Coordinates of N, CA and C and ligand atoms in Angstrom, one line a residue:
M1 N 23.8 -7.4 33.1 CA 24.3 -6.6 32.5 C 22.8 -5.2 31.5
E2 N 23.4 -4.4 32.1 CA 22.3 -2.7 31.7 C 22.6 -3.2 30.0
I3 N 21.2 -2.6 29.7 CA 21.0 -2.3 27.8 C 20.9 -1.2 28.1
F4 N 21.4 -0.4 27.5 CA 20.8 1.1 26.7 C 20.5 1.3 25.7
L5 N 19.6 2.1 25.3 CA 19.5 2.7 23.9 C 20.3 3.5 23.5
D6 N 21.3 3.9 22.1 CA 21.9 4.7 22.1 C 21.5 5.7 20.9
T7 N 20.0 6.4 21.6 CA 19.5 7.7 20.8 C 18.8 9.4 21.2
A8 N 18.8 9.5 20.2 CA 18.0 10.9 22.1 C 16.3 10.6 20.5
D9 N 16.2 9.9 19.9 CA 15.1 9.8 19.9 C 13.8 8.9 20.1
I10 N 13.1 10.5 21.5 CA 12.6 10.1 21.6 C 10.9 8.9 21.1
S11 N 10.9 8.9 19.7 CA 9.6 8.3 19.0 C 10.4 7.2 19.0
L12 N 11.3 6.3 19.3 CA 12.6 5.0 19.7 C 12.8 4.6 21.0
I13 N 13.2 5.7 22.1 CA 12.8 5.0 23.3 C 11.4 5.3 23.6
E14 N 10.3 5.6 23.3 CA 9.1 4.9 23.2 C 8.8 4.1 22.8
K15 N 9.0 4.0 21.9 CA 8.8 2.1 21.5 C 9.7 1.1 22.5
Y16 N 10.9 1.1 22.6 CA 11.9 0.3 23.4 C 11.8 0.4 24.9
K17 N 10.7 1.2 25.5 CA 11.6 1.3 26.8 C 11.2 0.3 27.9
D18 N 10.5 -0.2 27.3 CA 9.7 -1.8 28.1 C 11.7 -2.4 28.3
F19 N 12.4 -2.4 27.6 CA 13.6 -3.3 27.3 C 14.8 -3.1 26.7
V20 N 14.9 -1.4 27.6 CA 16.1 -0.6 28.1 C 16.1 -0.4 29.4
D21 N 17.7 0.1 29.9 CA 17.3 0.3 31.4 C 18.0 2.0 31.6
G22 N 18.5 2.6 30.7 CA 18.6 4.0 30.4 C 18.8 4.0 28.4
V23 N 19.3 5.5 28.4 CA 19.8 6.1 27.7 C 21.4 6.6 27.5
T24 N 21.9 6.6 25.9 CA 23.2 6.7 25.7 C 23.3 8.0 24.5
T25 N 24.1 9.3 24.9 CA 23.6 9.9 23.6 C 24.8 10.7 23.3
N26 N 25.0 11.8 22.3 CA 26.5 12.2 22.3 C 26.1 13.6 21.5
P27 N 26.9 14.6 21.4 CA 26.5 15.8 20.4 C 25.9 15.1 19.0
S28 N 26.5 14.2 18.5 CA 26.0 13.5 17.4 C 24.7 12.8 17.4
I29 N 24.7 12.5 18.4 CA 23.8 11.9 18.4 C 22.4 13.3 18.1
L30 N 22.6 13.7 19.5 CA 22.1 15.0 19.3 C 21.3 15.9 18.5
S31 N 22.6 15.8 17.4 CA 22.8 17.3 16.8 C 21.3 16.4 15.4
K32 N 21.6 14.8 15.3 CA 20.3 14.1 14.6 C 18.9 14.9 15.0
Q33 N 18.6 15.2 15.3 CA 17.4 15.1 16.2 C 16.7 16.8 15.3
G34 N 18.2 17.7 16.0 CA 18.1 18.6 14.7 C 16.9 19.8 16.2
S35 N 17.6 19.5 17.2 CA 17.0 20.6 18.3 C 17.7 21.0 19.4
V36 N 18.5 21.7 19.5 CA 19.8 21.4 20.8 C 19.0 22.1 22.2
D37 N 18.0 22.2 22.3 CA 17.8 21.9 23.6 C 17.6 21.1 24.9
V38 N 18.7 20.7 24.7 CA 19.4 19.3 26.1 C 18.3 19.4 26.9
K39 N 18.2 20.4 27.8 CA 16.1 19.8 28.9 C 15.9 19.7 28.4
D40 N 14.9 20.0 27.5 CA 13.8 18.9 26.6 C 14.1 17.8 26.6
V41 N 15.1 17.6 25.9 CA 15.0 16.2 25.2 C 15.3 15.1 26.9
V42 N 16.1 15.6 27.8 CA 16.7 15.3 28.7 C 15.1 14.6 29.8
L43 N 14.2 15.2 29.5 CA 12.7 15.1 30.7 C 11.9 14.8 29.8
K44 N 12.0 14.7 28.0 CA 11.5 13.4 27.6 C 11.7 12.1 27.8
I45 N 13.1 12.5 27.6 CA 13.9 10.3 27.9 C 13.4 10.4 29.7
S46 N 13.3 10.9 30.6 CA 12.8 10.6 32.1 C 12.0 10.7 32.1
K47 N 10.9 10.6 31.7 CA 9.3 10.5 31.7 C 9.4 9.1 30.8
L48 N 10.3 8.3 30.6 CA 10.3 6.7 29.6 C 10.4 6.0 30.3
V49 N 12.1 6.5 30.8 CA 12.9 5.2 31.5 C 13.3 5.5 31.9
D50 N 13.4 5.3 33.5 CA 14.0 4.9 35.4 C 15.4 5.2 35.0
G51 N 16.6 5.5 34.4 CA 18.4 4.8 34.7 C 19.3 5.5 33.9
P52 N 20.0 5.4 33.7 CA 20.7 6.2 33.1 C 20.4 7.2 31.8
I53 N 20.6 8.1 31.9 CA 20.9 9.0 30.6 C 22.0 9.6 30.7
S54 N 22.6 9.3 29.6 CA 24.3 9.6 29.4 C 24.2 10.8 28.2
V55 N 25.3 12.5 29.2 CA 24.9 12.9 27.7 C 26.1 14.0 28.0
E56 N 26.4 14.3 27.0 CA 28.0 14.8 26.8 C 28.5 16.1 27.3
V57 N 29.3 16.9 27.5 CA 29.4 18.5 27.4 C 30.0 18.5 26.1
I58 N 29.9 19.4 26.4 CA 30.4 20.3 24.8 C 32.1 21.0 25.3
S59 N 32.3 21.5 26.3 CA 33.4 21.8 26.5 C 34.9 21.1 26.5
S60 N 35.8 21.9 25.9 CA 36.8 20.9 26.2 C 37.5 21.3 27.2
D61 N 37.8 22.2 28.4 CA 38.9 22.2 29.5 C 37.8 22.5 30.1
F62 N 39.1 22.1 31.4 CA 38.5 21.7 32.6 C 37.2 22.2 33.4
D63 N 37.8 23.7 33.6 CA 36.2 24.5 34.1 C 35.3 24.5 33.5
G64 N 35.2 25.0 32.3 CA 34.0 24.3 31.2 C 33.5 23.0 31.4
M65 N 34.0 22.1 31.6 CA 33.9 20.5 31.7 C 32.8 20.6 33.1
V66 N 33.3 21.3 34.0 CA 32.9 21.0 34.8 C 31.4 21.9 35.6
T67 N 31.7 22.3 35.6 CA 30.1 24.1 34.8 C 29.3 23.3 34.1
E68 N 29.3 22.6 32.6 CA 28.4 22.3 32.1 C 27.9 21.1 32.9
G69 N 28.4 19.9 33.2 CA 28.5 18.6 34.2 C 27.6 18.7 35.5
E70 N 27.9 20.1 36.1 CA 27.1 21.2 37.4 C 25.5 20.2 36.9
N71 N 25.9 22.2 35.1 CA 24.4 22.0 35.2 C 23.4 20.3 34.8
L72 N 24.1 20.2 33.6 CA 23.3 19.3 33.2 C 23.0 18.2 34.5
A73 N 23.6 18.1 35.7 CA 23.0 16.8 36.3 C 22.1 17.4 37.6
K74 N 22.2 19.0 37.5 CA 20.3 19.7 37.8 C 19.4 19.5 37.5
I75 N 19.7 18.7 36.2 CA 18.6 18.8 34.6 C 17.7 17.5 35.7
H76 N 18.6 16.3 35.7 CA 17.2 15.5 36.4 C 18.3 14.7 37.3
S77 N 18.5 13.9 38.2 CA 19.1 13.5 39.0 C 19.5 11.3 38.2
N78 N 18.9 11.4 37.3 CA 19.8 10.4 36.1 C 20.2 10.8 35.3
V79 N 20.1 12.5 34.6 CA 21.9 12.4 34.1 C 23.1 11.5 34.1
C80 N 23.9 10.8 33.7 CA 25.2 10.9 33.8 C 25.8 11.7 33.1
V81 N 27.2 12.4 33.3 CA 27.7 13.0 32.7 C 28.8 12.4 31.8
K82 N 28.4 12.8 30.6 CA 29.3 12.1 29.6 C 30.8 12.9 29.4
L83 N 32.2 12.4 29.6 CA 33.5 13.0 29.9 C 34.3 12.6 28.3
P84 N 35.4 13.4 27.8 CA 36.0 12.5 27.1 C 37.3 11.8 27.9
C85 N 38.1 11.0 27.4 CA 38.9 10.0 28.9 C 40.0 11.6 27.7
T86 N 40.1 12.8 28.0 CA 41.7 13.7 27.7 C 42.4 14.1 29.2
F87 N 43.2 14.4 29.7 CA 43.3 15.1 30.4 C 42.3 16.0 31.8
D88 N 41.4 17.2 31.1 CA 40.7 17.7 31.2 C 39.7 17.0 31.8
G89 N 39.5 15.9 30.4 CA 38.2 15.2 30.9 C 38.1 13.9 31.8
L90 N 39.5 13.8 32.6 CA 39.6 13.0 33.9 C 39.7 13.6 34.7
K91 N 40.5 15.1 35.2 CA 40.6 15.7 35.5 C 38.5 16.2 36.0
A92 N 37.8 16.4 35.2 CA 36.3 16.7 35.5 C 36.0 15.3 36.1
C93 N 36.2 14.3 36.0 CA 35.3 13.2 36.3 C 35.6 13.2 37.6
K94 N 37.5 13.0 38.0 CA 37.4 13.7 39.4 C 36.7 14.6 40.5
A95 N 36.6 15.4 39.7 CA 35.8 16.9 40.2 C 34.0 16.7 40.9
L96 N 33.7 15.9 39.3 CA 32.4 15.6 39.7 C 32.5 14.2 40.6
S97 N 32.8 13.7 40.2 CA 32.6 12.1 41.4 C 33.0 12.5 41.6
N98 N 33.3 12.8 43.2 CA 33.5 13.9 44.4 C 32.6 15.3 44.8
K99 N 31.8 15.1 44.0 CA 30.8 16.1 44.1 C 29.5 15.1 44.0
G100 N 29.8 13.7 43.2 CA 28.6 12.6 43.9 C 27.8 13.2 42.7
I101 N 28.0 12.6 41.5 CA 27.4 13.2 40.0 C 28.4 12.5 39.2
A102 N 27.1 11.5 38.5 CA 27.3 10.2 38.2 C 28.3 10.9 36.7
T103 N 29.3 9.9 36.6 CA 30.1 10.7 35.0 C 29.9 8.6 34.1
N104 N 30.1 9.2 33.2 CA 30.7 8.2 31.8 C 31.4 8.5 31.1
L105 N 33.4 8.5 31.6 CA 33.8 8.4 30.6 C 34.2 7.9 28.9
T106 N 33.8 8.5 28.0 CA 33.4 8.2 26.8 C 34.9 8.3 25.5
L107 N 34.8 7.6 24.3 CA 35.7 7.8 23.7 C 38.0 7.1 24.2
C108 N 37.0 6.5 24.7 CA 38.0 4.9 25.2 C 38.5 3.8 24.4
F109 N 39.7 4.0 24.4 CA 39.9 3.1 23.3 C 41.1 2.4 23.6
S110 N 42.2 2.6 25.0 CA 42.7 1.8 26.1 C 42.8 1.2 26.9
V111 N 43.1 0.4 27.6 CA 42.9 -0.4 29.4 C 43.8 1.0 29.9
P112 N 45.1 2.0 29.7 CA 45.1 2.2 30.4 C 44.1 3.8 30.7
Q113 N 43.6 4.3 29.3 CA 42.3 5.0 30.2 C 40.9 4.6 30.7
A114 N 41.3 4.0 30.6 CA 39.6 2.8 31.4 C 40.3 3.0 32.8
M115 N 41.9 2.4 33.1 CA 42.6 2.1 34.0 C 42.3 3.7 34.6
M116 N 42.9 5.2 33.9 CA 43.0 5.6 34.9 C 41.3 7.1 34.8
A117 N 40.0 6.6 34.0 CA 39.0 6.6 33.9 C 38.4 5.8 36.3
A118 N 38.9 4.3 36.2 CA 38.5 4.1 37.2 C 39.2 4.8 39.1
K119 N 39.8 5.4 38.0 CA 41.2 5.6 39.1 C 40.0 7.0 39.7
C120 N 39.7 8.2 38.8 CA 39.1 9.3 39.1 C 37.4 8.9 39.3
G121 N 37.6 7.8 40.0 CA 35.7 7.7 40.2 C 34.5 7.1 39.2
A122 N 34.8 7.1 37.6 CA 33.9 7.4 36.7 C 32.9 6.2 36.9
T123 N 31.6 6.0 37.1 CA 31.0 5.6 37.3 C 30.4 4.4 36.6
Y124 N 30.4 5.1 34.7 CA 31.0 4.5 33.4 C 31.7 4.6 32.5
V125 N 32.5 3.6 31.4 CA 34.3 4.0 31.3 C 33.2 3.2 29.9
S126 N 33.2 3.7 28.7 CA 32.6 3.6 27.3 C 33.7 3.3 26.7
P127 N 34.7 2.0 26.1 CA 35.0 1.5 25.6 C 34.4 1.7 23.9
F128 N 34.4 2.2 22.6 CA 34.1 2.1 21.5 C 34.4 0.4 20.7
I129 N 34.0 0.1 20.4 CA 33.9 -1.2 19.8 C 33.9 -1.3 18.5
G130 N 32.9 -0.8 17.7 CA 33.1 -0.4 16.3 C 33.9 0.8 15.9
R131 N 34.7 1.5 16.7 CA 35.1 2.0 16.0 C 37.1 2.0 16.8
I132 N 37.3 0.6 17.2 CA 38.2 0.3 16.7 C 38.3 -0.9 15.7
D133 N 37.4 -1.4 15.4 CA 37.3 -2.3 14.1 C 37.3 -1.3 13.2
D134 N 37.5 -0.1 12.7 CA 37.1 0.4 12.0 C 38.6 0.6 11.5
I135 N 39.6 0.8 13.0 CA 40.7 0.7 12.5 C 41.9 -0.2 12.6
G136 N 41.1 -1.3 11.9 CA 42.1 -3.0 11.7 C 41.9 -3.6 13.1
Q137 N 41.7 -3.0 13.9 CA 42.1 -4.2 16.1 C 41.1 -4.2 15.8
D138 N 41.1 -4.8 17.2 CA 39.6 -6.2 17.4 C 39.0 -5.4 18.4
G139 N 37.6 -4.7 18.3 CA 36.9 -4.5 19.8 C 36.8 -4.5 21.3
I140 N 36.7 -5.8 20.7 CA 36.3 -7.1 21.5 C 36.2 -6.9 22.8
N141 N 38.4 -7.8 22.4 CA 39.6 -7.4 22.9 C 39.6 -6.7 24.3
L142 N 39.0 -5.1 23.5 CA 39.8 -3.9 24.6 C 38.6 -4.3 25.6
I143 N 37.4 -4.5 24.9 CA 36.1 -4.8 26.5 C 36.9 -6.1 27.3
A144 N 37.2 -7.5 26.9 CA 37.4 -7.9 27.7 C 39.4 -8.1 28.8
D145 N 40.0 -7.7 28.3 CA 41.5 -6.7 28.4 C 40.6 -5.8 29.9
I146 N 39.5 -4.8 29.5 CA 39.3 -3.8 30.2 C 38.5 -4.8 31.9
V147 N 38.1 -5.9 31.2 CA 37.2 -5.9 32.5 C 37.5 -7.1 33.7
E148 N 38.7 -8.4 32.3 CA 40.3 -8.3 33.1 C 40.5 -7.4 34.4
V149 N 41.2 -6.7 33.4 CA 41.7 -5.5 34.9 C 41.2 -5.3 35.5
Y150 N 39.7 -4.7 35.6 CA 39.0 -3.9 36.2 C 39.2 -5.3 37.6
D151 N 38.3 -6.1 36.8 CA 38.5 -7.6 38.1 C 39.7 -7.6 38.7
V152 N 40.7 -7.7 38.4 CA 42.3 -7.3 38.9 C 42.2 -6.3 40.7
Y153 N 41.9 -5.7 40.2 CA 42.3 -4.6 40.9 C 41.0 -3.9 41.6
G154 N 39.3 -4.8 41.3 CA 38.6 -4.7 42.0 C 38.0 -3.2 42.1
F155 N 38.2 -2.0 40.8 CA 37.4 -1.0 39.9 C 36.0 -0.9 40.3
E156 N 35.4 -0.7 41.1 CA 34.6 -1.1 40.6 C 32.9 0.4 39.5
T157 N 34.1 0.6 38.6 CA 33.9 1.6 37.3 C 32.8 0.6 36.6
K158 N 31.9 1.1 35.9 CA 31.2 -0.3 34.9 C 32.4 -0.2 33.5
V159 N 32.0 -1.2 33.2 CA 32.7 -1.1 31.2 C 31.2 -1.4 30.6
L160 N 30.8 -0.1 29.7 CA 29.9 -0.3 29.1 C 30.1 -0.1 27.1
S161 N 29.8 -1.2 27.1 CA 30.5 -1.5 25.9 C 29.9 -0.3 24.3
A162 N 30.9 0.0 24.2 CA 29.9 1.1 23.0 C 30.2 1.2 21.7
S163 N 29.4 2.3 20.8 CA 30.2 2.1 19.3 C 30.0 0.9 18.5
V164 N 28.5 -0.2 19.2 CA 28.8 -1.5 18.9 C 27.4 -1.2 17.2
R165 N 28.0 -2.3 16.5 CA 27.7 -1.9 15.3 C 26.6 -3.3 14.4
N166 N 26.4 -3.7 15.9 CA 26.1 -5.8 14.9 C 25.6 -5.7 16.2
I167 N 24.7 -7.7 16.2 CA 24.3 -8.2 17.0 C 25.3 -9.6 17.6
N168 N 26.5 -9.9 16.9 CA 28.0 -10.1 17.6 C 28.9 -9.4 18.5
H169 N 28.8 -8.0 17.9 CA 29.1 -7.0 18.8 C 28.8 -7.5 20.9
F170 N 27.2 -7.1 20.1 CA 26.3 -7.8 21.6 C 27.0 -8.9 22.4
I171 N 26.8 -9.6 21.1 CA 27.2 -10.9 22.4 C 28.6 -11.3 23.0
Q172 N 29.7 -11.1 21.7 CA 31.0 -10.9 22.3 C 31.0 -9.6 23.3
A173 N 30.1 -9.1 23.9 CA 30.1 -8.1 25.2 C 30.0 -9.0 25.8
A174 N 28.6 -9.7 26.1 CA 28.2 -10.3 27.0 C 29.0 -11.0 27.5
M175 N 29.8 -12.1 26.7 CA 30.5 -12.8 26.4 C 31.8 -12.8 27.2
A176 N 32.3 -11.2 27.2 CA 33.1 -10.7 27.7 C 33.0 -9.8 28.9
G177 N 32.1 -10.2 29.9 CA 31.1 -9.3 30.8 C 31.7 -8.6 30.8
S178 N 31.1 -7.7 29.6 CA 31.1 -6.3 30.1 C 29.6 -5.8 31.1
D179 N 29.6 -4.6 31.8 CA 28.5 -4.1 33.0 C 27.5 -3.6 31.9
A180 N 27.5 -3.1 31.5 CA 26.5 -2.7 30.1 C 27.3 -2.6 29.1
I181 N 25.7 -2.3 27.8 CA 25.7 -1.6 26.1 C 24.9 -0.8 26.2
T182 N 25.3 -0.1 24.9 CA 24.1 0.6 24.1 C 24.2 0.1 23.1
L183 N 22.9 0.7 22.7 CA 22.9 -0.1 21.9 C 22.7 0.7 20.0
P184 N 22.7 0.8 18.8 CA 21.6 1.1 18.6 C 20.7 0.9 18.0
E185 N 19.8 1.9 17.4 CA 18.1 1.0 17.3 C 18.4 -0.6 16.4
K186 N 19.5 -0.4 15.3 CA 19.4 -1.6 13.9 C 19.8 -2.1 14.7
V187 N 20.7 -2.6 15.5 CA 21.4 -3.7 16.1 C 19.5 -4.1 17.2
L188 N 19.4 -3.1 18.6 CA 18.8 -4.0 19.1 C 17.7 -4.2 18.2
E189 N 16.7 -3.5 17.2 CA 15.6 -4.8 16.2 C 16.4 -5.8 16.4
Q190 N 17.3 -6.5 16.5 CA 17.3 -8.0 15.6 C 17.3 -8.5 16.3
V191 N 17.4 -8.0 17.8 CA 17.1 -9.2 18.9 C 16.2 -9.3 19.1
F192 N 14.8 -8.8 18.3 CA 13.1 -9.6 18.2 C 13.3 -10.6 17.1
V193 N 14.4 -10.7 16.1 CA 13.5 -11.2 15.1 C 15.0 -12.5 15.0
H194 N 14.7 -13.9 14.2 CA 15.8 -14.6 14.0 C 14.7 -15.3 13.2
P195 N 15.3 -15.5 12.5 CA 14.5 -16.5 10.8 C 13.6 -18.0 11.5
L196 N 14.8 -18.3 12.1 CA 13.9 -20.1 12.6 C 12.9 -19.6 13.5
T197 N 13.1 -18.2 14.2 CA 12.1 -18.5 15.3 C 10.3 -18.1 14.3
D198 N 10.7 -17.3 13.2 CA 9.4 -16.7 12.0 C 9.2 -18.1 11.7
I199 N 10.0 -19.5 11.1 CA 9.8 -20.3 11.0 C 8.5 -20.7 11.6
G200 N 10.0 -21.4 12.7 CA 8.6 -21.9 13.8 C 7.5 -21.2 13.6
L201 N 7.2 -20.1 13.9 CA 6.0 -19.4 14.5 C 4.9 -20.6 13.3
K202 N 5.2 -19.8 12.3 CA 3.9 -19.7 11.0 C 3.7 -21.5 10.6
K203 N 4.9 -22.8 11.8 CA 4.7 -24.0 11.4 C 3.1 -24.1 12.6
F204 N 3.7 -23.5 14.1 CA 2.6 -24.4 14.9 C 1.4 -23.5 13.8
M205 N 1.2 -22.2 13.9 CA 0.2 -21.3 13.0 C -0.9 -22.5 12.6
S206 N -0.2 -23.1 11.6 CA -0.5 -23.5 10.2 C -0.6 -25.1 10.2
D207 N -0.3 -25.7 12.0 CA -0.6 -26.9 12.0 C -1.7 -26.9 13.1
W208 N -2.1 -25.6 13.6 CA -3.4 -25.7 14.9 C -4.2 -25.2 14.0
S209 N -4.0 -24.6 13.1 CA -5.2 -24.3 11.9 C -5.5 -25.3 11.4
K210 N -5.4 -26.2 10.7 CA -5.2 -27.7 10.4 C -6.2 -27.7 11.4
L211 N -6.1 -28.8 12.6 CA -7.0 -29.5 14.1 C -7.9 -28.4 14.2
K212 N -8.2 -27.7 13.4 CA -9.3 -26.6 13.8 C -10.2 -26.0 12.9
G213 N -9.3 -26.9 11.8 CA -10.4 -27.4 10.4 C -11.4 -28.9 10.2
K214 N -10.0 -29.8 11.5 CA -10.8 -31.8 11.5 C -12.6 -31.0 11.9
Ligands
E4P1 C1 27.8 5.9 22.5 O1 27.7 6.0 23.8 C2 28.6 7.1 21.6 O2 29.0 7.5 21.8 C3 28.3 6.0 20.9 O3 27.8 4.4 20.6 C4 29.4 6.0 19.7 O4 29.2 4.9 18.5 P1 29.1 5.3 17.0 O5 31.4 4.8 17.1 O6 28.6 4.8 16.0 O7 29.2 6.8 16.7

């Protein structure tokens, strides 16, 4: 399973670079950095992590998305152009995929959207777990359904679980066979903390220091 960090914060990417295979951003995430120099951010990320860097287009029409996608792809070979699962976004996915540009179809909330993303040659499709949970449905079910349908038809598009809000989403997405997941810092940091690990380590150290005292 590929693990991505869902941030554009360079200090966080530096901190976790040994544990992640790539980085995902979106306009909201980039806006939190207070700078709109996307090229600068992408190049900084590329120096830290040698893997896909998802960057989303701002245009909402086909021509604008394709032009923007081509320009983003020129910044660095690891750029994966993020496009929304709309009519124009899916058309742009097909056009960019035909040119060999990696794509990540974002804001995916249904199996048919994911199927269309695969048929348009998407590299990744990003179903949003947390935002589905927010409307009283089960985001993990969507991951499992897409994984199953992709397996049935042999689609090569990778399922990238997004909008991950807690460690249980991580566990359940992995169990459902998601090819990739993108984690915000607040979830990734939980991977390295378990109360029983802390208690166990304290006991080991205490027993060891008793021995040394003899
Ligand atoms: C990443 O690709 C998505 O844009 C991100 O995970 C969305 O997360 P959110 O629903 O917590 O904003």
